[in-house]
Amino acid sequence: MAKLSFPVGPQHPALKEPENLRFTVDGELVVDADIRIGYVHRSIERSCSERNYVQDMYLCERVCGICSNAHTLCYAMTCEKLADIEVPERAQYIRMLMHEFERIHSHLLWLGVAGHEVGFETLFMYVWRDREIIQDILEMVSGNRGHYAMTTLGGVRYDITPEMADRIREGLKVLRQRAERYADIATTEATFLKRASGVGVASGEVCRSLGAAGPTARGSGVPFDIRTAFPYLKYHTVEWQVRTSELCDVLGRTLVRVLEVIDACDICLQALDIMPEGDIQARFPRKVPEGEAIARVEAQRGELIYYIRSDGSDVPARVKIRTPTLANLPVSLEMLRGGQIADIPIAFASIDPCFSCTDRMVVLDDAHTGEARQMTWPELVKLGRQR
Amino acid sequence: MLDGLVKWARGKSPWVCHLNCGSCNGCDIEIVAALMPRFDLERFGVLLEGSPRHADVFLATGPMTRQIRDRVVRVYEQAADPKFVVAVGTCGVSGSPFYPGYNVLGGVDAAIPVDMYVPGCPARPDAISYGVLRLLATLDPKAEALVKEIEERYDTEGLVYTPEEMAQQRDPVEGARG
C-alpha cells in the first residue's frame, strides 16, 4: 500500500493548542511523524529585556497557565542568585507548598485529559471534580485560580495562616485518598490497561539519548529529578522518593504522575507541620549587580531552566527560558513512530505537551564563519508573518 | 421561518468551539473547568464542539499572534451564521501583557469581530459562562429573563463587557462619541 502523508492542526478537535503535526502512515501504522510549532510564540524573551525585574516576574508567570508558579519560582531563584539574596526559611517552605500544589493540580489535569484521550470520560469527569479541591486551596492561599502571583523577588507575597493550614490538611487528605484510588484504577481497570499498556513506547536508553525530562523520563526508568539531583528549597527536610517506572509506555508515565500526586500530598502535609515562623519576604534591590546566573527547578513536566544576564541596571539584559516540553518533543515523536493511528492522541499527550511553554526563538551563530548574528525588529516581524 | 427555527435551536443549546489564538493555557483550562462537574454547563445544553462548522459560539483565548492570525480568520469563516465570538481572558481582550511584542497583534479583535469580552487572568469559569449567557439573551427570551434575574441578585459589574462598553473603556471620549 502506498504511504500517505497528512497534516493535523493547527486547529483540530484533538488538539488543545495550535501546533501542526505531520504524519506519514502506511495503512494504520504511523511510519513517520514531524512537528511544526511556533503558533504560540509571543515574543516573551524580547519583552523581558524591555521591562524591569518586577514586571518581568509577571510576564514570565504568563509563559504558561498551568506551570505558572514553577516559572515565577525559577525566575525569582535566578534573580536572587544574581543579587545574592537569602530567602527567609518560612518563605521557602511556602514556595515549596505552592510548587507541590501546582504539581498536584497539573498532574490531575493531565490524568483527566489522558482519560479523555483514551475515551474513558468517566475518569475525566471524576478527576476534574477532585481537581477543584486543589483549585480551592490555591484560590484560598493566593486569591486566584491560576497565575497565582505568589512568588515575589526575595520571598512570597502571602502567608499561610493556621486556619488556612487546617483547611489545606483537610483537602489534601481527601485528595490523597482519591489519588490512591486512581493509582488503583490505572493498574487494574481493563479498559484503561488495554489503551495504555505497550502504547507509546520509549526505552530508557532512547529517553537518555534524546534528553527527555520529568515524568516522561521517569516513566522509562530514568531516575532523574532536579529536586534530588540539584536540591533547592526545602526538599531535603521532608521524606519522599523519586518515583520511576520500568514500563516505558503510557501506563508507566501515568503511574509516575499519580504516585507523584500522592508524594506531593505527603510533602505538603509534612511541610505544614515543620514550617518555622518568621518573615516571608526579604528586601530585594531595585537594581541587580552585573553578572549572569542560571537556576533550574523540577516543574511538573520536567526540568525548567532560566538564564538571566544582568548589566547592572534595573532591566535584565537577557532572559532565556528553556522549558521541559522542548526536551520531551524529540522523544514524543519517537513514541509516535511505529504506533497505530488510533493511539496518536494518547501517545502524544503522554508527555504532557505544553506549546505555550515551548515556543521560544533561537538565532544560531554562523557555523562556518563563527560570526554572531543579530535580528532587528523588522526582521522579527517578517519572520512572524512567514508561513 | 427557518431563521426563527435556527434562532430557537441555538438559544437553547449553543455549541461552543474553543479557539486558541496563542493563549498560555490558563483560560483554556478554565473553559474546560466550566464544562466539568462543578460548574457543569452541559446541563444547560452547552456542548464543546471540535469542528468550527458545527459551532455557534467561539471561545477565543490569547493574544493574536502573527503566526495564528490567518488560520483564525479561516476557521472563523467556516462557521455558519449566526456566530458569536467571546474573547476570553485579558489577553483576548487586549493582548496584554504580551502587547506590543513583535509577534503579537493585540487582542482577538485584531483579527475577527468580537461580541463579548470576558476579562480576567485567567477568566473565571463563572464569568465565561455569564458571558455566553449574555449573548444567548439576544436570541432567547428565557435566557434574557435569567440574565435579568442574575443581575438583580448578584453584582455583575465588570464581569463581562459588550463591544460598546469596551470601546468606552478603551477610549472614554471616543467611546462616548461613537
Coordinates of C-alpha atoms in Angstrom, one line a residue:
Chain A
M1 CA 0.0 0.0 0.0
A2 CA 1.2 3.5 -0.8
K3 CA 2.4 5.6 2.0
L4 CA 0.1 8.6 2.8
S5 CA 1.1 11.8 4.4
F6 CA -1.4 14.1 6.2
P7 CA -1.3 17.1 8.4
V8 CA -3.1 17.6 11.8
G9 CA -3.6 21.1 13.1
P10 CA -3.1 23.9 13.9
Q11 CA -6.9 24.0 14.7
H12 CA -8.0 20.4 15.2
P13 CA -10.6 18.8 17.5
A14 CA -7.9 16.5 19.0
L15 CA -5.5 19.3 19.8
K16 CA -5.8 21.6 22.8
E17 CA -3.2 24.0 21.5
P18 CA -2.3 25.2 18.0
E19 CA 0.6 23.1 16.6
N20 CA 1.0 21.3 13.3
L21 CA 1.7 17.6 13.3
R22 CA 2.5 15.8 10.0
F23 CA 2.2 12.1 9.9
T24 CA 3.2 9.6 7.2
V25 CA 1.1 6.4 7.5
D26 CA 1.2 3.0 5.9
G27 CA -2.3 1.7 6.4
E28 CA -3.0 2.0 10.1
L29 CA 0.7 2.2 11.0
V30 CA 2.4 5.5 11.7
V31 CA 5.7 5.4 9.8
D32 CA 6.9 8.9 10.4
A33 CA 5.9 12.0 12.5
D34 CA 7.1 15.5 12.4
I35 CA 6.0 18.7 14.2
R36 CA 5.9 22.3 13.4
I37 CA 5.5 24.7 16.3
G38 CA 5.6 28.5 16.6
Y39 CA 1.9 29.4 16.6
V40 CA 2.0 30.5 20.2
H41 CA 5.2 32.4 20.1
R42 CA 4.5 35.7 22.0
S43 CA 8.0 37.3 22.0
I44 CA 8.3 36.9 25.7
E45 CA 12.1 36.8 25.9
R46 CA 12.4 40.0 23.9
S47 CA 9.8 41.8 26.0
C48 CA 11.6 40.7 29.2
S49 CA 14.6 42.8 28.2
E50 CA 12.4 45.8 28.0
R51 CA 10.8 45.7 31.4
N52 CA 12.3 45.8 34.9
Y53 CA 12.8 42.8 37.2
V54 CA 9.5 43.1 38.9
Q55 CA 7.5 43.5 35.7
D56 CA 9.3 40.5 34.2
M57 CA 8.1 38.4 37.1
Y58 CA 4.5 38.8 35.9
L59 CA 5.4 38.3 32.3
C60 CA 7.3 35.1 33.0
E61 CA 4.4 33.9 35.0
R62 CA 2.3 34.1 31.9
V63 CA 4.6 31.9 29.8
C64 CA 2.3 29.0 30.8
G65 CA -1.0 29.0 32.5
I66 CA -0.5 25.5 34.0
C67 CA 3.0 25.7 35.4
S68 CA 3.0 29.4 36.1
N69 CA 4.2 29.0 39.6
A70 CA 7.2 27.0 38.5
H71 CA 8.1 29.8 36.1
T72 CA 8.0 32.5 38.7
L73 CA 9.9 30.3 41.2
C74 CA 12.6 29.7 38.7
Y75 CA 12.8 33.3 37.7
A76 CA 12.9 34.5 41.3
M77 CA 15.6 32.0 42.2
T78 CA 17.8 33.2 39.3
C79 CA 17.3 36.8 40.3
E80 CA 18.1 36.0 43.9
K81 CA 21.3 34.3 42.8
L82 CA 22.3 37.4 40.9
A83 CA 21.6 39.8 43.7
D84 CA 22.8 37.3 46.4
I85 CA 19.7 37.5 48.5
E86 CA 18.9 34.9 51.1
V87 CA 15.2 34.0 51.1
P88 CA 13.6 33.6 54.6
E89 CA 13.0 30.0 55.8
R90 CA 9.3 30.3 56.0
A91 CA 9.1 31.8 52.5
Q92 CA 11.0 28.8 51.2
Y93 CA 8.5 26.4 52.8
I94 CA 5.6 28.3 51.4
R95 CA 7.2 28.3 48.0
M96 CA 7.7 24.6 48.2
L97 CA 4.0 24.2 49.2
M98 CA 2.9 26.2 46.2
H99 CA 5.3 24.2 44.0
E100 CA 3.7 21.0 45.1
F101 CA 0.1 22.3 45.0
E102 CA 0.7 23.1 41.4
R103 CA 2.2 19.7 40.7
I104 CA -1.0 18.1 42.1
H105 CA -3.3 20.3 40.0
S106 CA -1.3 19.8 36.9
H107 CA -1.0 16.0 37.2
L108 CA -4.7 15.7 37.9
L109 CA -5.4 17.9 34.9
W110 CA -3.2 15.6 32.8
L111 CA -4.8 12.4 34.2
G112 CA -8.2 13.8 33.2
V113 CA -7.1 14.7 29.7
A114 CA -5.4 11.2 29.4
G115 CA -8.7 9.6 30.4
H116 CA -10.4 11.8 27.7
E117 CA -7.9 10.8 25.1
V118 CA -8.5 7.0 25.7
G119 CA -12.2 7.5 25.7
F120 CA -12.5 7.0 29.5
E121 CA -14.8 10.0 30.0
T122 CA -15.9 8.9 33.5
L123 CA -12.3 9.2 34.7
F124 CA -12.1 12.6 33.1
M125 CA -15.1 13.8 35.0
Y126 CA -14.1 12.3 38.3
V127 CA -10.5 13.7 38.2
W128 CA -11.7 17.2 37.2
R129 CA -14.2 17.1 40.1
D130 CA -11.4 16.3 42.5
R131 CA -9.1 18.8 41.0
E132 CA -11.5 21.5 42.2
I133 CA -10.3 20.7 45.8
I134 CA -6.8 21.8 45.0
Q135 CA -8.1 24.7 42.9
D136 CA -10.0 25.9 46.0
I137 CA -6.8 25.6 48.1
L138 CA -4.8 27.6 45.6
E139 CA -7.5 30.2 45.4
M140 CA -7.7 30.4 49.2
V141 CA -3.9 30.9 49.6
S142 CA -3.2 33.1 46.6
G143 CA -6.6 34.6 45.7
N144 CA -6.7 33.3 42.1
R145 CA -7.4 30.0 40.4
G146 CA -4.5 30.4 38.0
H147 CA -1.5 32.7 37.7
Y148 CA -1.2 32.8 41.5
A149 CA 1.4 35.6 41.7
M150 CA 2.5 34.0 44.9
T151 CA 6.2 34.1 44.5
T152 CA 7.9 37.5 44.6
L153 CA 11.5 38.6 44.4
G154 CA 13.0 37.7 47.8
G155 CA 10.1 35.7 49.2
V156 CA 6.4 35.1 48.8
R157 CA 3.5 37.6 48.9
Y158 CA 1.1 35.9 51.2
D159 CA 1.5 34.0 54.4
I160 CA -0.3 30.8 55.3
T161 CA -2.4 31.3 58.5
P162 CA -3.1 28.4 60.9
E163 CA -6.8 28.3 59.7
M164 CA -5.6 28.0 56.1
A165 CA -3.2 25.2 57.1
D166 CA -6.1 23.3 58.7
R167 CA -8.2 23.6 55.6
I168 CA -5.2 22.6 53.4
R169 CA -4.7 19.5 55.5
E170 CA -8.3 18.5 55.2
G171 CA -8.3 19.0 51.4
L172 CA -5.0 17.1 50.9
K173 CA -6.2 14.1 52.9
V174 CA -9.2 13.8 50.6
L175 CA -7.0 14.2 47.5
R176 CA -4.5 11.6 48.7
Q177 CA -7.3 9.1 49.1
R178 CA -8.6 9.9 45.6
A179 CA -5.1 9.7 44.1
E180 CA -4.7 6.2 45.7
R181 CA -8.0 5.2 44.0
Y182 CA -6.7 6.5 40.7
A183 CA -3.5 4.5 41.1
D184 CA -5.7 1.5 41.6
I185 CA -7.8 2.3 38.5
A186 CA -4.6 2.8 36.4
T187 CA -3.3 -0.6 37.4
T188 CA -6.4 -2.8 37.4
E189 CA -9.1 -1.3 35.1
A190 CA -9.0 -3.4 32.0
T191 CA -10.3 -0.7 29.6
F192 CA -7.5 1.7 30.6
L193 CA -4.8 -1.0 30.6
K194 CA -5.7 -2.0 27.1
R195 CA -5.3 1.5 25.8
A196 CA -2.2 2.4 27.9
S197 CA -0.1 -0.7 28.2
G198 CA 2.5 -1.1 25.4
V199 CA 1.5 2.2 23.8
G200 CA 3.9 5.0 23.0
V201 CA 7.0 3.0 24.0
A202 CA 10.3 4.8 24.5
S203 CA 13.0 2.9 26.3
G204 CA 15.2 4.4 29.0
E205 CA 18.1 4.5 26.5
V206 CA 16.1 6.5 24.0
C207 CA 14.9 8.9 26.7
R208 CA 18.5 9.4 27.8
S209 CA 19.9 9.9 24.3
L210 CA 17.2 12.3 23.3
G211 CA 17.3 14.2 26.6
A212 CA 13.8 13.6 27.9
A213 CA 12.9 15.2 31.3
G214 CA 10.5 14.8 34.1
P215 CA 7.8 12.2 34.3
T216 CA 8.4 11.2 30.6
A217 CA 12.0 10.1 31.5
R218 CA 11.0 8.7 34.9
G219 CA 8.3 6.6 33.3
S220 CA 11.0 5.0 31.4
G221 CA 13.1 4.2 34.4
V222 CA 15.5 7.2 34.3
P223 CA 15.6 8.3 38.0
F224 CA 16.4 12.0 37.3
D225 CA 14.7 14.6 39.3
I226 CA 16.1 18.1 39.9
R227 CA 14.6 18.1 43.4
T228 CA 17.2 15.5 44.4
A229 CA 19.9 15.9 41.8
F230 CA 20.3 19.7 42.4
P231 CA 18.4 20.3 45.6
Y232 CA 16.6 23.6 46.1
L233 CA 14.0 25.0 48.5
K234 CA 13.5 22.6 51.4
Y235 CA 13.1 19.2 49.8
H236 CA 15.9 17.7 51.9
T237 CA 13.9 18.3 55.1
V238 CA 10.9 16.2 54.1
E239 CA 10.7 12.5 53.3
W240 CA 9.8 11.5 49.8
Q241 CA 11.2 9.5 47.0
V242 CA 11.8 9.8 43.3
R243 CA 9.1 7.7 41.5
T244 CA 10.1 5.7 38.5
S245 CA 8.6 3.0 36.4
E246 CA 10.2 0.4 34.2
L247 CA 7.2 0.1 31.9
C248 CA 8.4 2.7 29.4
D249 CA 4.9 3.2 28.0
V250 CA 1.9 5.4 28.6
L251 CA 0.9 3.3 31.6
G252 CA 4.4 3.9 33.2
R253 CA 4.1 7.7 32.8
T254 CA 0.5 7.6 34.2
L255 CA 1.7 5.7 37.3
V256 CA 4.6 8.0 37.8
R257 CA 2.3 11.0 37.7
V258 CA -0.3 9.5 40.0
L259 CA 2.3 8.4 42.5
E260 CA 3.8 11.9 42.4
V261 CA 0.4 13.3 43.4
I262 CA 0.4 11.1 46.4
D263 CA 4.0 12.1 47.2
A264 CA 3.2 15.8 46.7
C265 CA 0.3 15.5 49.3
D266 CA 2.8 13.9 51.7
I267 CA 5.4 16.6 51.1
C268 CA 2.8 19.3 51.8
L269 CA 1.4 17.7 54.9
Q270 CA 5.0 17.3 56.3
A271 CA 6.0 20.8 55.4
L272 CA 2.9 22.3 57.1
D273 CA 4.0 20.7 60.3
I274 CA 7.6 21.6 60.3
M275 CA 7.3 25.1 58.8
P276 CA 9.0 27.7 61.1
E277 CA 7.6 31.0 62.0
G278 CA 9.1 34.2 60.6
D279 CA 9.4 36.7 57.8
I280 CA 8.1 35.8 54.4
Q281 CA 9.9 38.3 52.3
A282 CA 13.5 39.7 52.1
R283 CA 14.2 43.1 50.7
F284 CA 15.2 43.0 47.1
P285 CA 17.2 45.8 45.5
R286 CA 15.7 47.7 42.5
K287 CA 18.9 47.3 40.5
V288 CA 20.7 44.0 40.3
P289 CA 24.6 43.7 40.2
E290 CA 26.3 42.9 36.9
G291 CA 26.6 39.2 36.2
E292 CA 24.8 36.1 35.0
A293 CA 23.0 33.3 36.7
I294 CA 21.2 30.1 36.0
A295 CA 18.5 28.3 38.0
R296 CA 16.7 25.1 37.5
V297 CA 13.6 23.6 39.1
E298 CA 11.6 20.5 38.6
A299 CA 8.4 21.7 37.1
Q300 CA 5.6 19.2 36.7
R301 CA 6.6 18.4 33.2
G302 CA 10.3 18.2 33.8
E303 CA 13.3 20.4 34.2
L304 CA 12.8 24.1 33.8
I305 CA 15.9 26.4 33.3
Y306 CA 16.1 30.1 33.5
Y307 CA 19.2 32.1 32.5
I308 CA 19.5 35.8 33.2
R309 CA 22.3 38.2 32.3
S310 CA 22.3 41.5 34.1
D311 CA 24.2 44.6 33.1
G312 CA 23.8 46.3 36.5
S313 CA 20.6 48.2 35.6
D314 CA 17.0 47.6 36.8
V315 CA 16.3 45.8 33.5
P316 CA 17.7 42.4 32.6
A317 CA 19.9 42.3 29.5
R318 CA 18.8 38.8 28.6
V319 CA 16.3 36.3 29.9
K320 CA 16.5 32.8 28.4
I321 CA 13.9 30.2 29.2
R322 CA 14.2 26.6 28.5
T323 CA 11.1 24.5 29.2
P324 CA 10.6 20.8 29.7
T325 CA 8.3 20.2 26.7
L326 CA 11.1 21.2 24.4
A327 CA 13.2 18.5 25.9
N328 CA 10.4 16.0 25.6
L329 CA 9.4 16.7 22.0
P330 CA 12.0 14.6 20.2
V331 CA 11.2 11.6 22.3
S332 CA 7.4 12.1 21.8
L333 CA 7.9 11.9 18.0
E334 CA 9.9 8.7 18.6
M335 CA 6.9 7.3 20.6
L336 CA 4.5 8.0 17.7
R337 CA 6.6 6.2 15.1
G338 CA 5.6 2.6 14.7
G339 CA 2.4 3.1 16.6
Q340 CA -1.3 2.9 15.4
I341 CA -3.2 5.9 14.2
A342 CA -5.7 5.4 17.0
D343 CA -3.0 5.7 19.6
I344 CA -1.6 9.0 18.4
P345 CA -3.7 11.2 20.8
I346 CA -2.8 9.4 23.9
A347 CA 0.8 8.7 22.9
F348 CA 1.4 12.3 22.2
A349 CA -0.5 13.5 25.2
S350 CA 1.6 11.2 27.5
I351 CA 4.5 13.7 27.6
D352 CA 2.0 16.3 28.8
P353 CA 3.0 18.7 26.0
C354 CA 2.6 22.4 26.5
F355 CA 3.4 24.6 23.5
S356 CA 2.8 28.0 25.1
C357 CA 5.8 27.0 27.2
T358 CA 7.8 25.8 24.3
D359 CA 7.6 28.5 21.7
R360 CA 10.9 30.3 22.1
M361 CA 13.1 31.6 19.3
V362 CA 16.8 30.9 18.8
V363 CA 19.2 32.6 16.4
L364 CA 22.2 30.5 15.7
D365 CA 25.7 31.8 15.0
D366 CA 27.0 31.1 11.6
A367 CA 28.7 27.7 11.8
H368 CA 31.2 28.3 9.0
T369 CA 32.5 31.8 9.9
G370 CA 31.7 31.7 13.6
E371 CA 30.0 35.1 13.2
A372 CA 27.4 36.1 15.7
R373 CA 24.1 37.1 14.2
Q374 CA 21.5 39.5 15.4
M375 CA 18.0 40.1 14.3
T376 CA 16.3 43.5 14.1
W377 CA 12.7 44.2 14.9
P378 CA 11.5 44.4 11.3
E379 CA 13.3 41.1 10.6
L380 CA 11.5 39.5 13.5
V381 CA 8.1 40.8 12.3
K382 CA 8.9 39.5 8.9
L383 CA 9.7 36.1 10.3
G384 CA 6.5 36.2 12.3
R385 CA 4.5 36.7 9.1
Q386 CA 6.2 33.8 7.3
R387 CA 4.1 30.7 6.8
Chain B
M1 CA -39.5 30.7 9.4
L2 CA -36.1 29.0 9.1
D3 CA -34.5 31.9 10.7
G4 CA -36.8 31.6 13.6
L5 CA -36.1 27.9 13.9
V6 CA -32.3 28.4 13.9
K7 CA -32.6 31.2 16.5
W8 CA -34.7 29.0 18.7
A9 CA -32.4 26.0 18.5
R10 CA -29.2 28.0 19.1
G11 CA -30.6 29.8 22.0
K12 CA -31.5 26.5 23.7
S13 CA -28.3 24.6 23.0
P14 CA -25.3 26.6 22.0
W15 CA -22.3 24.6 20.7
V16 CA -19.1 26.2 21.7
C17 CA -15.8 25.8 19.9
H18 CA -12.6 26.6 21.6
L19 CA -10.3 28.8 19.5
N20 CA -6.7 29.1 20.8
C21 CA -5.1 32.2 19.3
G22 CA -1.8 31.9 21.2
S23 CA -3.0 31.5 24.7
C24 CA -1.0 30.4 27.7
N25 CA -3.5 27.6 28.6
G26 CA -4.7 29.4 31.7
C27 CA -8.0 30.4 30.2
D28 CA -8.3 27.2 28.2
I29 CA -8.3 25.0 31.3
E30 CA -10.8 27.4 32.9
I31 CA -13.1 26.9 29.8
V32 CA -12.8 23.1 30.3
A33 CA -13.4 23.6 34.1
A34 CA -16.6 25.4 33.2
L35 CA -17.8 22.3 31.5
M36 CA -16.8 19.9 34.3
P37 CA -18.8 18.6 37.2
R38 CA -18.6 21.6 39.4
F39 CA -19.9 24.3 37.0
D40 CA -21.3 21.7 34.5
L41 CA -22.5 23.9 31.7
E42 CA -23.5 20.8 29.8
R43 CA -26.7 20.6 31.8
F44 CA -27.8 23.8 30.1
G45 CA -27.2 22.3 26.7
V46 CA -23.7 23.8 26.1
L47 CA -21.6 21.4 24.2
L48 CA -17.9 21.7 23.5
E49 CA -17.5 21.0 19.8
G50 CA -14.3 20.4 17.9
S51 CA -15.3 21.4 14.5
P52 CA -15.9 25.1 13.8
R53 CA -18.5 24.2 11.1
H54 CA -20.8 22.9 13.9
A55 CA -20.1 25.7 16.3
D56 CA -22.3 28.7 17.3
V57 CA -20.1 30.4 19.8
F58 CA -16.3 30.7 19.6
L59 CA -14.5 31.0 22.9
A60 CA -11.3 32.7 21.7
T61 CA -8.4 32.9 24.1
G62 CA -5.0 34.5 24.0
P63 CA -3.3 37.4 22.3
M64 CA -3.4 37.2 18.5
T65 CA 0.0 36.1 17.3
R66 CA 1.1 36.8 13.7
Q67 CA 1.5 33.1 13.0
I68 CA -2.0 32.1 14.0
R69 CA -3.9 35.2 12.6
D70 CA -4.6 33.8 9.1
R71 CA -5.6 30.4 10.5
V72 CA -8.0 32.0 13.0
V73 CA -9.7 34.1 10.2
R74 CA -10.1 30.9 8.1
V75 CA -11.6 29.0 11.0
Y76 CA -14.0 31.9 11.8
E77 CA -15.2 32.0 8.2
Q78 CA -16.0 28.3 8.3
A79 CA -18.6 28.7 11.0
A80 CA -22.3 29.1 10.0
D81 CA -24.2 32.3 10.8
P82 CA -25.3 33.5 13.3
K83 CA -22.0 33.1 15.1
F84 CA -20.6 34.7 18.2
V85 CA -17.1 35.3 19.4
V86 CA -16.4 35.6 23.1
A87 CA -12.9 36.9 23.8
V88 CA -11.9 35.1 27.0
G89 CA -9.2 36.5 29.3
T90 CA -7.3 39.7 29.4
C91 CA -5.0 38.6 26.5
G92 CA -8.1 38.0 24.4
V93 CA -9.3 41.5 25.3
S94 CA -6.2 43.5 24.6
G95 CA -3.2 41.3 24.1
S96 CA -1.8 42.4 27.5
P97 CA 0.9 41.7 28.8
F98 CA 2.5 40.5 25.6
Y99 CA 1.5 43.5 23.6
P100 CA 3.4 45.2 21.9
G101 CA 5.7 42.3 21.1
Y102 CA 7.0 41.7 17.6
N103 CA 4.8 38.7 17.2
V104 CA 1.6 39.9 18.9
L105 CA -1.0 41.9 17.2
G106 CA -3.2 42.7 20.2
G107 CA -6.5 41.1 21.3
V108 CA -8.7 38.7 19.5
D109 CA -10.5 41.6 17.8
A110 CA -7.3 42.3 15.9
A111 CA -8.4 39.5 13.5
I112 CA -12.0 38.7 14.0
P113 CA -15.0 40.7 15.3
V114 CA -15.8 40.1 19.0
D115 CA -19.3 40.1 20.5
M116 CA -18.4 39.8 24.2
Y117 CA -15.3 40.4 26.3
V118 CA -14.6 38.4 29.4
P119 CA -11.5 39.9 31.2
G120 CA -9.6 38.1 33.9
C121 CA -6.2 36.4 34.1
P122 CA -7.3 33.7 33.9
A123 CA -11.0 34.4 33.3
R124 CA -13.1 32.6 35.9
P125 CA -15.4 29.8 34.7
D126 CA -18.5 31.6 36.1
A127 CA -17.6 34.8 34.2
I128 CA -17.1 32.8 31.0
S129 CA -20.5 31.1 31.4
Y130 CA -22.1 34.5 32.2
G131 CA -20.6 36.0 29.0
V132 CA -22.1 33.2 26.9
L133 CA -25.4 33.5 28.7
R134 CA -25.5 37.3 27.9
L135 CA -25.0 36.5 24.2
L136 CA -27.8 33.9 24.3
A137 CA -30.1 36.5 25.8
T138 CA -30.1 38.2 22.4
L139 CA -31.6 35.1 20.9
D140 CA -33.7 33.5 23.6
P141 CA -36.3 35.4 25.8
K142 CA -35.8 32.8 28.6
A143 CA -32.1 33.4 28.7
E144 CA -32.9 37.1 28.8
A145 CA -35.1 36.7 31.8
L146 CA -32.3 34.6 33.5
V147 CA -29.8 37.4 32.9
K148 CA -32.1 39.9 34.4
E149 CA -32.6 37.7 37.5
I150 CA -28.9 37.2 37.9
E151 CA -28.2 41.0 37.6
E152 CA -30.8 41.7 40.2
R153 CA -29.4 39.2 42.7
Y154 CA -25.6 39.5 42.1
D155 CA -23.1 42.2 41.4
T156 CA -22.1 41.6 37.8
E157 CA -20.3 44.9 37.4
G158 CA -17.2 44.5 35.3
L159 CA -17.6 40.7 34.8
V160 CA -18.1 41.0 31.1
Y161 CA -18.1 43.8 28.6
T162 CA -20.1 44.3 25.4
P163 CA -18.2 45.8 22.4
E164 CA -19.8 49.2 23.1
E165 CA -18.8 49.1 26.8
M166 CA -15.3 48.0 25.8
A167 CA -14.9 50.9 23.4
Q168 CA -16.0 53.2 26.2
Q169 CA -13.3 51.6 28.5
R170 CA -10.6 51.9 25.9
D171 CA -11.2 55.5 25.0
P172 CA -13.7 57.2 27.2
V173 CA -14.0 60.3 24.9
E174 CA -14.1 58.4 21.6
G175 CA -16.4 55.8 23.0
A176 CA -19.0 58.4 24.2
R177 CA -18.9 60.0 20.8
G178 CA -19.2 56.7 18.9

